[in-house]
Coordinates of C-alpha atoms and ligand atoms in Angstrom, one line a residue:
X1 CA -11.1 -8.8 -19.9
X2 CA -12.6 -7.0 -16.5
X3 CA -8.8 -7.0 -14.3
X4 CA -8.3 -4.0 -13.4
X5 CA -5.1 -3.4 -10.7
X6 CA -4.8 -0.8 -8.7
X7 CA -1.2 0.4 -7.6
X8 CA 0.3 3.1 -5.2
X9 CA 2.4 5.4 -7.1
X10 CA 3.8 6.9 -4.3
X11 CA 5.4 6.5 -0.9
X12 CA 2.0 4.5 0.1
X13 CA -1.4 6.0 1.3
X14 CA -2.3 7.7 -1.6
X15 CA -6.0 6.4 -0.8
X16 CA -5.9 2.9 -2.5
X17 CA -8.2 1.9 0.3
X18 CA -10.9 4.4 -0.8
X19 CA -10.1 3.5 -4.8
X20 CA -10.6 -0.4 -4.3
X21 CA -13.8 0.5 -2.3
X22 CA -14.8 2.7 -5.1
X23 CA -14.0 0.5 -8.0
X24 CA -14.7 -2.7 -6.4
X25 CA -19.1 -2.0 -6.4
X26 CA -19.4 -5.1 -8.9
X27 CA -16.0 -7.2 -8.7
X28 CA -16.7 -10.2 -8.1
X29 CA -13.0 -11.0 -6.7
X30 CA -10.4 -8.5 -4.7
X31 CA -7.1 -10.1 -4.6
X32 CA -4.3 -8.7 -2.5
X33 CA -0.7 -9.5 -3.7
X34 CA 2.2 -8.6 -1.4
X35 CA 3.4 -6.7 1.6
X36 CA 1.4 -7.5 5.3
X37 CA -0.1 -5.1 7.8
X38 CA 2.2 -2.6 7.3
X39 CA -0.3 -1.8 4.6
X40 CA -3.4 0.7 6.1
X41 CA -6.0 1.2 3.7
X42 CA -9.1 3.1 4.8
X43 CA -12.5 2.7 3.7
X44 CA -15.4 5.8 5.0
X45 CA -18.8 5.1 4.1
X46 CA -21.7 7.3 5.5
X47 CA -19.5 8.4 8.2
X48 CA -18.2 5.5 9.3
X49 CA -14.5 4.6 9.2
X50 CA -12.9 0.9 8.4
X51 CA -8.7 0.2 8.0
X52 CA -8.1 -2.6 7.0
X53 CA -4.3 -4.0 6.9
X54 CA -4.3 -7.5 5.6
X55 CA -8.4 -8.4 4.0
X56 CA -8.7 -6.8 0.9
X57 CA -10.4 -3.7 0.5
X58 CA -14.0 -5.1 -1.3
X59 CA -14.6 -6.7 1.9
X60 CA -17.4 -4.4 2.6
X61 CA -19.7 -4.9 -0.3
X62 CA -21.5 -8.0 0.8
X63 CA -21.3 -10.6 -2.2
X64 CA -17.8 -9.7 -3.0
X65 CA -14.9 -12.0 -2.4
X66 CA -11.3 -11.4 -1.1
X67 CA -8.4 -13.3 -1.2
X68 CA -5.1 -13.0 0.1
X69 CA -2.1 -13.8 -2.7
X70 CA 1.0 -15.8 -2.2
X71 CA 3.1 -12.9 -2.0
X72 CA 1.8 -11.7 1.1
X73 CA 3.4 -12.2 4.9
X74 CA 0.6 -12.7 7.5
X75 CA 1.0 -12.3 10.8
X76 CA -2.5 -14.5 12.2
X77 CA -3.3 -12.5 15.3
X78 CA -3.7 -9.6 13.3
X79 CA -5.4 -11.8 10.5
X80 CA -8.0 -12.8 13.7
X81 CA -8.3 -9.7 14.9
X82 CA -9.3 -7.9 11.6
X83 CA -11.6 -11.1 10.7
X84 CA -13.4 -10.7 14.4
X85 CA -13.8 -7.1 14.3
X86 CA -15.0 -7.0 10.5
X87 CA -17.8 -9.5 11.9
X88 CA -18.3 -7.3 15.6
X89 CA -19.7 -4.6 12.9
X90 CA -21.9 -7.1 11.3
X91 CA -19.7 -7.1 7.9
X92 CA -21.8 -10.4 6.3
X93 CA -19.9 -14.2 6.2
X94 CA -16.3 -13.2 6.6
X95 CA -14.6 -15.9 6.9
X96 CA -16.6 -17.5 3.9
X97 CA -15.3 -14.6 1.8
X98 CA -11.8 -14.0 2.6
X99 CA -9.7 -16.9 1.0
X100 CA -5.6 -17.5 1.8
X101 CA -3.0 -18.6 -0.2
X102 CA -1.2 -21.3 1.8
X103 CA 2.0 -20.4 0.1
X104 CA 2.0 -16.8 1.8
X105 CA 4.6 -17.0 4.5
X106 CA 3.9 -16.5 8.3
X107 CA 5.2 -13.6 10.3
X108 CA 6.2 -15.3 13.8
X109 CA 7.4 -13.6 17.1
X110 CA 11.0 -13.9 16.2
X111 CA 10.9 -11.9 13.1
X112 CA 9.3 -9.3 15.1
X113 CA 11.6 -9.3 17.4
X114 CA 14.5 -8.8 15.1
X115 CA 13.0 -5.8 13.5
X116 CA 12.7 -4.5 16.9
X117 CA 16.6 -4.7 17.8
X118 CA 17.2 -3.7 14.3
X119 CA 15.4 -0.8 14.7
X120 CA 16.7 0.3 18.0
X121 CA 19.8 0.9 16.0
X122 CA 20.8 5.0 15.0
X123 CA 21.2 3.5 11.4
X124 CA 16.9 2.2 12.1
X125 CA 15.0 2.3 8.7
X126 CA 11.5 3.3 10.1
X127 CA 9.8 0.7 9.3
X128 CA 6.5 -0.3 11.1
X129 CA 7.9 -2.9 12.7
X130 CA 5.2 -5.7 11.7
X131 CA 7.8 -8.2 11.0
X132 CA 8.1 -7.6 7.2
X133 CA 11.7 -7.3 6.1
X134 CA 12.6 -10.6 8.4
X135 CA 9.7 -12.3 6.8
X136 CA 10.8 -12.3 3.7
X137 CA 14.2 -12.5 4.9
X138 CA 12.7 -15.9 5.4
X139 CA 10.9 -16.7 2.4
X140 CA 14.7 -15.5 0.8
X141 CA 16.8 -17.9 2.5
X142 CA 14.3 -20.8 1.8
X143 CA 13.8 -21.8 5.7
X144 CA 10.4 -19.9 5.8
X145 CA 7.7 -20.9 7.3
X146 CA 4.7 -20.8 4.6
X147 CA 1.3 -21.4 5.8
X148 CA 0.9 -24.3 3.5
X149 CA 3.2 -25.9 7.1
X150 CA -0.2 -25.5 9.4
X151 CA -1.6 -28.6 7.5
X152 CA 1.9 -30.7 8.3
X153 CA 2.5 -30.4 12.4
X154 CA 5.5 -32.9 12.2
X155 CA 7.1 -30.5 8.9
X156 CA 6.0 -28.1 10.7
X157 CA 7.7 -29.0 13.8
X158 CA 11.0 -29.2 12.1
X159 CA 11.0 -26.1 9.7
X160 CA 10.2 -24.1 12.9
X161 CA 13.5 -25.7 14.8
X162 CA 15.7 -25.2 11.4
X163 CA 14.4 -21.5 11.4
X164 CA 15.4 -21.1 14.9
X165 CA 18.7 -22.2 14.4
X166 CA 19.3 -19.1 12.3
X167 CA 17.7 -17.0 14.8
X168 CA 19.7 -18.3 18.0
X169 CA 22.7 -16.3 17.9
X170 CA 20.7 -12.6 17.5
X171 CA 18.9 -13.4 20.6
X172 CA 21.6 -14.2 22.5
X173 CA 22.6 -10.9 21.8
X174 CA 19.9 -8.9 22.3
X175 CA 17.2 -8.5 25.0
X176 CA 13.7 -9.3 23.6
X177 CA 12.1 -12.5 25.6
X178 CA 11.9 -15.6 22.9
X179 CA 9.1 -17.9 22.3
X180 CA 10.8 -21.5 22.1
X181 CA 9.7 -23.6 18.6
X182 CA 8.1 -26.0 20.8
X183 CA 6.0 -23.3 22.3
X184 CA 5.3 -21.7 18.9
X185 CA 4.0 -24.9 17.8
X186 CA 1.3 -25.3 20.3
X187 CA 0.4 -21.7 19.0
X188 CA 0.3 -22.1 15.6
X189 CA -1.8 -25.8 16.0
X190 CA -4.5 -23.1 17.7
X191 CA -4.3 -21.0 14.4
X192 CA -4.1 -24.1 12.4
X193 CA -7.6 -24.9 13.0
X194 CA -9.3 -21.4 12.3
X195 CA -6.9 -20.4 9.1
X196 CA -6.6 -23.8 7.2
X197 CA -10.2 -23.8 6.4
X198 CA -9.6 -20.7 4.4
X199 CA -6.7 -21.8 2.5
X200 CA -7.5 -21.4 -1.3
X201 CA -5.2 -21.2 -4.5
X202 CA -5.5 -17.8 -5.2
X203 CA -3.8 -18.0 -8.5
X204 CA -6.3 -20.3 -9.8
X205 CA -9.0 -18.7 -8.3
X206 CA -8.2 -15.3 -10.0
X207 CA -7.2 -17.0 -13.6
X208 CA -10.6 -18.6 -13.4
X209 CA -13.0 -15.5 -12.5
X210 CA -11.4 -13.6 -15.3
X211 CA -11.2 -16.1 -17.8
X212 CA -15.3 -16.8 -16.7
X213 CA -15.5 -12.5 -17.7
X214 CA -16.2 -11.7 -14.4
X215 CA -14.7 -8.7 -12.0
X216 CA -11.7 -9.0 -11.0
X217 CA -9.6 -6.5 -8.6
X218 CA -6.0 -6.3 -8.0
X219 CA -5.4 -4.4 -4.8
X220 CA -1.5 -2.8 -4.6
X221 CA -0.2 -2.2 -1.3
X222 CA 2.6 0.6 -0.5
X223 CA 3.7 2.3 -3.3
X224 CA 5.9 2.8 -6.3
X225 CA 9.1 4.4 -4.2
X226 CA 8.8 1.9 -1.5
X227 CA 9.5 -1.0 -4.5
X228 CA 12.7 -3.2 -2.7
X229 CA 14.4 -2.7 -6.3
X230 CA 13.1 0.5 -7.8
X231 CA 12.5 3.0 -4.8
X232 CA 14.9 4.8 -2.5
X233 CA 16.4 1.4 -1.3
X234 CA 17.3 1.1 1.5
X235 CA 14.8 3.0 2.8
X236 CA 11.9 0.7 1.2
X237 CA 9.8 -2.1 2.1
X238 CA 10.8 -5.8 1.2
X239 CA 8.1 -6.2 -0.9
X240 CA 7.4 -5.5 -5.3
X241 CA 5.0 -2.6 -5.1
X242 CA 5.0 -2.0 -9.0
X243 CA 2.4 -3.8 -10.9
X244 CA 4.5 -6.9 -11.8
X245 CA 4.7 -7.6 -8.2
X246 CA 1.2 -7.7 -8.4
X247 CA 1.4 -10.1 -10.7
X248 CA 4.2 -12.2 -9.4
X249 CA 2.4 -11.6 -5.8
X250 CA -1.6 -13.3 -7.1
X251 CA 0.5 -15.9 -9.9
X252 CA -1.3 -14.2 -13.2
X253 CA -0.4 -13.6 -16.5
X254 CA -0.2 -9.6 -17.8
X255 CA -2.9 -10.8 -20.2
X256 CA -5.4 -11.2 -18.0
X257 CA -5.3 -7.4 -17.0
X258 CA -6.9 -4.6 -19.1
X259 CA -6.3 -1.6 -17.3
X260 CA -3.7 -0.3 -14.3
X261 CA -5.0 2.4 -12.1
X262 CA -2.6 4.5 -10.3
X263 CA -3.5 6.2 -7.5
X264 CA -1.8 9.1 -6.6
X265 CA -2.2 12.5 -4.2
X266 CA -2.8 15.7 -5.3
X267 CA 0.6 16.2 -2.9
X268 CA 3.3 14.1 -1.4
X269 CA 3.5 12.2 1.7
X270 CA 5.9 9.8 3.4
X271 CA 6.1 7.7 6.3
X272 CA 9.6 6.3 8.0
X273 CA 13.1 7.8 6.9
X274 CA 14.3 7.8 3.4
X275 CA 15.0 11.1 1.0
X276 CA 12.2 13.4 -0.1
X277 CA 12.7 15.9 -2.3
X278 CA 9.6 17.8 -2.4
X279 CA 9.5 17.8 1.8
X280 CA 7.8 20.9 3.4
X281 CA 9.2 21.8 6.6
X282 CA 6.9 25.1 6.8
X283 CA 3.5 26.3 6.8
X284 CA 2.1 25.0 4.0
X285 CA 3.5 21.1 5.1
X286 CA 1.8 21.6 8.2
X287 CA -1.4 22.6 6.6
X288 CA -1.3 19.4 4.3
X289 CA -0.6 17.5 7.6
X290 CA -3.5 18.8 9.7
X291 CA -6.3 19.0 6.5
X292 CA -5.2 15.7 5.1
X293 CA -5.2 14.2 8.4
X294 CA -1.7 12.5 8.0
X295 CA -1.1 10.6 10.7
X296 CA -0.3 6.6 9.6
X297 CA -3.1 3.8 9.3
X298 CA -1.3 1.3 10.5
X299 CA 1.6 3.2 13.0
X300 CA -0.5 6.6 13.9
X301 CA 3.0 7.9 13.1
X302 CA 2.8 11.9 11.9
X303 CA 3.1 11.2 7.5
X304 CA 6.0 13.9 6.3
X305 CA 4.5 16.1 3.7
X306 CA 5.1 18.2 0.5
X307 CA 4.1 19.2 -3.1
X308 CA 3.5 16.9 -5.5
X309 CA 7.2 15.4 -7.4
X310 CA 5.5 15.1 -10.7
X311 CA 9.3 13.9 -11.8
X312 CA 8.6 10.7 -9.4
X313 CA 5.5 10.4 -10.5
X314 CA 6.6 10.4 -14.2
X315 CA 9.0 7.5 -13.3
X316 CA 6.3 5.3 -10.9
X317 CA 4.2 5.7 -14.3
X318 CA 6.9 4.3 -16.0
X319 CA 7.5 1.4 -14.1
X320 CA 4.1 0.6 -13.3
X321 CA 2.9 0.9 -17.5
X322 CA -0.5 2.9 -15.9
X323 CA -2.9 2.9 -18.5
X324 CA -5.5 5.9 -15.6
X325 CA -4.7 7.5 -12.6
X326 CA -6.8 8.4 -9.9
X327 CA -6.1 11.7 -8.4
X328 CA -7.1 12.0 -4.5
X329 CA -7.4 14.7 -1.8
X330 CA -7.6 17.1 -3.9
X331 CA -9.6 18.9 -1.7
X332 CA -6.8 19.2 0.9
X333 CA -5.2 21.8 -1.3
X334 CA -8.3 24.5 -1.6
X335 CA -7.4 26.6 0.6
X336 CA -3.9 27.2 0.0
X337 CA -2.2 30.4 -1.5
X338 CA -0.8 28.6 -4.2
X339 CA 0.0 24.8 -5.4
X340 CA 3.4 23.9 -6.8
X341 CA 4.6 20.6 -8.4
X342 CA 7.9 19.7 -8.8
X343 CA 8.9 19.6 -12.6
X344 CA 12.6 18.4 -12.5
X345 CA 15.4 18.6 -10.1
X346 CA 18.7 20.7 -9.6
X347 CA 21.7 18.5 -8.0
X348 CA 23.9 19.9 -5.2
X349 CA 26.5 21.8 -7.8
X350 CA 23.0 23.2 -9.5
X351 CA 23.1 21.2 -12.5
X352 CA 19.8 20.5 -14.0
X353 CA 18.4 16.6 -13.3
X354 CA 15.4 15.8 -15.7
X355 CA 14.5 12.7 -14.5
X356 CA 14.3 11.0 -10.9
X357 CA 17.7 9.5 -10.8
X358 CA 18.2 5.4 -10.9
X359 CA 20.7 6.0 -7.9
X360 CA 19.2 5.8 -4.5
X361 CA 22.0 7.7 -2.9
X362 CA 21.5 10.9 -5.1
X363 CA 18.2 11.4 -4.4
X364 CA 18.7 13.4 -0.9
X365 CA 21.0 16.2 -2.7
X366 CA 18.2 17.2 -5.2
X367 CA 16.9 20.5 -4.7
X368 CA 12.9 20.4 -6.7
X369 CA 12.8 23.1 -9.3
X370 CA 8.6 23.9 -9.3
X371 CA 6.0 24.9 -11.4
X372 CA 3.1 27.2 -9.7
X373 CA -0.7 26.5 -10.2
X374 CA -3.5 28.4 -8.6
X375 CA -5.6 27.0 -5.9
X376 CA -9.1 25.8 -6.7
X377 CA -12.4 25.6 -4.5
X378 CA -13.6 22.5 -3.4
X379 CA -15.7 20.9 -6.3
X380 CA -18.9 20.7 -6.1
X381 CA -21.4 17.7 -6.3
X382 CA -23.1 18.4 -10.5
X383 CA -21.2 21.4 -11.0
X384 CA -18.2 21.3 -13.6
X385 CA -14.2 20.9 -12.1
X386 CA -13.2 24.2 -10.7
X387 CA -10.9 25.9 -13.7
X388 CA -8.0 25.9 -11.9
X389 CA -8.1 22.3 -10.6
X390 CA -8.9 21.1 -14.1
X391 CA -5.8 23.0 -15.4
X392 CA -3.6 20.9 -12.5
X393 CA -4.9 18.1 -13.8
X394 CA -4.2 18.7 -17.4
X395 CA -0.5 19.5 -17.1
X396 CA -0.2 16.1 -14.7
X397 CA -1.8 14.3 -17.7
X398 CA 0.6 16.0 -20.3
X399 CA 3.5 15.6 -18.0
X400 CA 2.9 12.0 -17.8
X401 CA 1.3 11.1 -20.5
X402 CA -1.8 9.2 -19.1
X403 CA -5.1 10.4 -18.3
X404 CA -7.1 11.2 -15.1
X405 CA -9.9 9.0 -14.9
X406 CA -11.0 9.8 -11.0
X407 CA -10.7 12.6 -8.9
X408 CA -11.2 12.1 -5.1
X409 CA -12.2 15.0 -3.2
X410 CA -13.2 13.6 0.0
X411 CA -12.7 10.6 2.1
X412 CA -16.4 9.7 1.2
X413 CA -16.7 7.0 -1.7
X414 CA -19.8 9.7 -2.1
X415 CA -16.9 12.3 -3.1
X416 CA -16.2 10.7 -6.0
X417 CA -16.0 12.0 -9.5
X418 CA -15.6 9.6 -12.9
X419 CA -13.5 12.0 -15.5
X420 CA -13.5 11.6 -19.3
X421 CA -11.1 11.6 -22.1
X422 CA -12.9 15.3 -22.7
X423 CA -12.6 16.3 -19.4
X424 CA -15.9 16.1 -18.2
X425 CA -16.8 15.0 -15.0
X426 CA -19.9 12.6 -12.8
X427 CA -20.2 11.5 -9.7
X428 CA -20.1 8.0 -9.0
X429 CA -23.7 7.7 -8.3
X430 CA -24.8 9.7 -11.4
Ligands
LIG501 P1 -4.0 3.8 1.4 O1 -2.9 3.1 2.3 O2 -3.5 4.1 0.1 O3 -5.3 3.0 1.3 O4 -4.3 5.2 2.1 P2 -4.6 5.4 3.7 O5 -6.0 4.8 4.0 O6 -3.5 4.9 4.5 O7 -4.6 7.0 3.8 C1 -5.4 7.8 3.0 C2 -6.2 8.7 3.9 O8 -6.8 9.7 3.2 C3 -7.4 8.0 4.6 O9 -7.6 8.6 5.9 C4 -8.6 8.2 3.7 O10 -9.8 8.2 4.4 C5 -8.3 9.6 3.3 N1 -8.7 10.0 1.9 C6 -8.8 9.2 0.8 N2 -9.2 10.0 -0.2 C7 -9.4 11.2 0.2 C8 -9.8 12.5 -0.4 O11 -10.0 12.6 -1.6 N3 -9.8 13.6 0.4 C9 -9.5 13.5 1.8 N4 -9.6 14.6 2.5 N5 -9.2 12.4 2.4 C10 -9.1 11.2 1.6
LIG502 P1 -0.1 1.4 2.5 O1 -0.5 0.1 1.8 C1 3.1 4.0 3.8 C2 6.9 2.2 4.8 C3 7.3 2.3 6.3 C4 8.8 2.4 6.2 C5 9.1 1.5 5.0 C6 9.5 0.1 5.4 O2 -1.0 1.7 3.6 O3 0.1 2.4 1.5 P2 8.1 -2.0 6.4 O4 7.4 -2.1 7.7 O5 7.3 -2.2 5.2 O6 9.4 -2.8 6.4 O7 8.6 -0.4 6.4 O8 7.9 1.4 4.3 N1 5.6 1.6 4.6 C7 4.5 2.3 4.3 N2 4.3 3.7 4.2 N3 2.1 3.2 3.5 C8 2.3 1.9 3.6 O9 1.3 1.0 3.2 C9 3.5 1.4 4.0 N4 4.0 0.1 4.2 C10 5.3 0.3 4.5 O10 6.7 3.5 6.9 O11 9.2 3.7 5.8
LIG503 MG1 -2.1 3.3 4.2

């Protein structure tokens, strides 16, 4: 059974971009599940740079199709504007390949708009204010706007009046300029007649290619701490970012999939508030900043760094049931004086805490206890793992119990290597 899912297992932009890219050479299919365009994922090839926030990620190879899952929110104007500018660099028959689940639910202006007073507040999440957490808001409260409605003006017409019922009384309060339902519906009859041509069910779709034996991606947005039930709520997204939202997100069966890749950092990053225990405020965090270039895909916001929390990564494995992980920027840590992982946590009266804790609200008081490793050079194309890099990757496979089957060491899909159960490394192209 050729699924394969690839999941974040960390606060997002562990390089899932650059792993779907990677893996995706002969899928057939690369389905996106959940989440919007808060999600960045970044693609180089040959130099040349492509984010992508809402089309999946195998966009680029030319015979591959992408769909977007019912678990998604899609704000069209961004859809557009990634659609138009993947075809203004000559990316072959877009809008043929990129297919849309008309049960994914539309991000409107007003959604926006409450995220922005929200956010304007001292207790302000960080989010990226695309609209998300109100969108699904939405989809909760059952007067959502799916995109299924584009097909119905007159239903349409009416879910759009009901849902601005809810939102009357928060603009009255605050300042942002409104976009009346009648107005909104002129809009979206515009949209109507470019995205309903691309609705497809994604479900069946997916259920079909695999059951047919053919490739099939599964393309995680965010990551494992920012799940809405299992990461540092409330400083999450409002999404399932563990692989059963996947799932849950597309509308398959666990059968169907017969391996989860995990893609994870050599080192930490973060982006928005929320606790982090393995945070550098010092050199070495502003050396991860500047060599890993961590400034936001989506936001350009400066990512907070630090080591690697082998504890969270322990539980993201957990919760995610990774059968590989994929181990990126490595290369970002060469020239350090020395790597550390965190290896379990002391609370704030210096009691020992093994595991990352199931309360959110603990989390900021840990103090990370570390383990050293030595820096390594950066690996070489045909030459074996550096010693020292192959010795950090053999404690994070005995920590966790699941083996590193790719080790990125570039941006590059070129700087790529394929690892065995032995250890022994090739690059992609070998
Ligand atoms: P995503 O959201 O998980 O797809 O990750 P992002 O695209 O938001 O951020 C990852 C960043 O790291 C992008 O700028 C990638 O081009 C870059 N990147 C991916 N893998 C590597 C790697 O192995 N080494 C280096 N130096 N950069 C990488
Ligand atoms: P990719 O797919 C990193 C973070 C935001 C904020 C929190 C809530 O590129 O890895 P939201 O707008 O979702 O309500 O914000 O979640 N966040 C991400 N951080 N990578 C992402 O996606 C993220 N998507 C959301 O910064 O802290
Ligand atoms: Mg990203």
């Amino acid at each position: 059974m050729p699924v394969k899912a690839v999941v974040g297992m960390q606060w997002g932009d562990e390089g899932k971009g650059k792993i779907v890219d990677v893996l995706s050479a002969d899928a057939e299919l690369v389905v996106r599940a959940a989440g919007g365009s808060n999600a960045g994922h970044t693609i180089i090839r040959g130099g040349k740079k492509t984010v992508l926030h809402l089309v999946p990620s195998g966009i680029l190879h030319e015979y591959t199709r992408c769909l977007l899952g019912a678990g998604m929110v899609i704000e069209p104007q961004r859809l557009r504007e990634e659609l138009d500018v993947l075809e203004q660099f000559g990316t072959p028959r877009v809008r043929q390949r990129v297919g849309v689940d008309p049960q994914a639910m539309l991000i409107l202006p007003w959604h926006k708009s409450l995220e922005h007073v929200r956010e304007a507040r001292p207790d302000a999440r960080g989010t990226t204010l695309r609209g998300i957490g109100p969108a699904y808001e939405s989809r909760a409260s059952r007067l959502g706007i799916p995109l299924a409605l584009l097909a119905h003006p007159e239903l349409l017409q009416t879910s759009l009046e009901a849902l601005f019922l809810d939102y009357a009384p928060i603009f009255e309060l605050g300042q942002e300029p409104v976009i009346t339902p009648a107005a909104l519906h002129a809009e979206l009859m515009e949209v109507a007649s470019w995205l309903v041509p691309m609705f497809t069910d994604v479900s069946l779709e997916t259920a079909r290619a695999s059951s047919e034996g053919r490739t099939v991606l599964l393309e995680g947005a965010q990551g494992v701490m920012l799940d809405t039930l299992h990461g540092t709520y409330p400083f999450v997204t409002s999404s399932s970012t563990v692989f059963g939202g996947l799932l849950s997100g597309i509308g398959l069966g666990h059968g169907a999939v017969s391996e989860v890749v995990g893609v994870c950092k050599a080192y930490a990053t973060r982006v928005g508030h929320g606790p982090f225990p393995t945070e550098l405020d010092d050199d070495n965090g502003r050396h991860l900043a500047a060599f890993g270039g961590e400034y936001g895909a989506t936001t350009g916001r400066l990512r907070r760094c630090g080591w690697l929390d082998a504890v969270a990564l322990r539980k993201a494995v957990r919760l995610v049931g990774t059968t590989a992980l994929a181990l990126t920027k490595v290369d970002v840590l060469c020239d350090l004086p020395e790597v550390r992982v965190a290896v379990a946590y002391e609370d704030a009266d210096g009691r020992p805490v093994a595991d990352f804790p199931c309360d959110p609200y603990r989390v900021a008081d840990l103090k990370p206890v570390y383990r050293s490793f030595a820096p390594w050079a950066t690996p070489a194309p045909g030459e074996p793992l550096p010693d020292a890099l192959s010795e950090y990757i053999s404690f994070l496979e005995g920590f966790t119990r699941t083996p590193v089957s790719l080790v990125s060491w570039g941006p590059d899909r070129s700087q790529t290597l394929l690892r065995d159960a032995s250890g022994v490394c090739r690059s992609l192209d070998a």
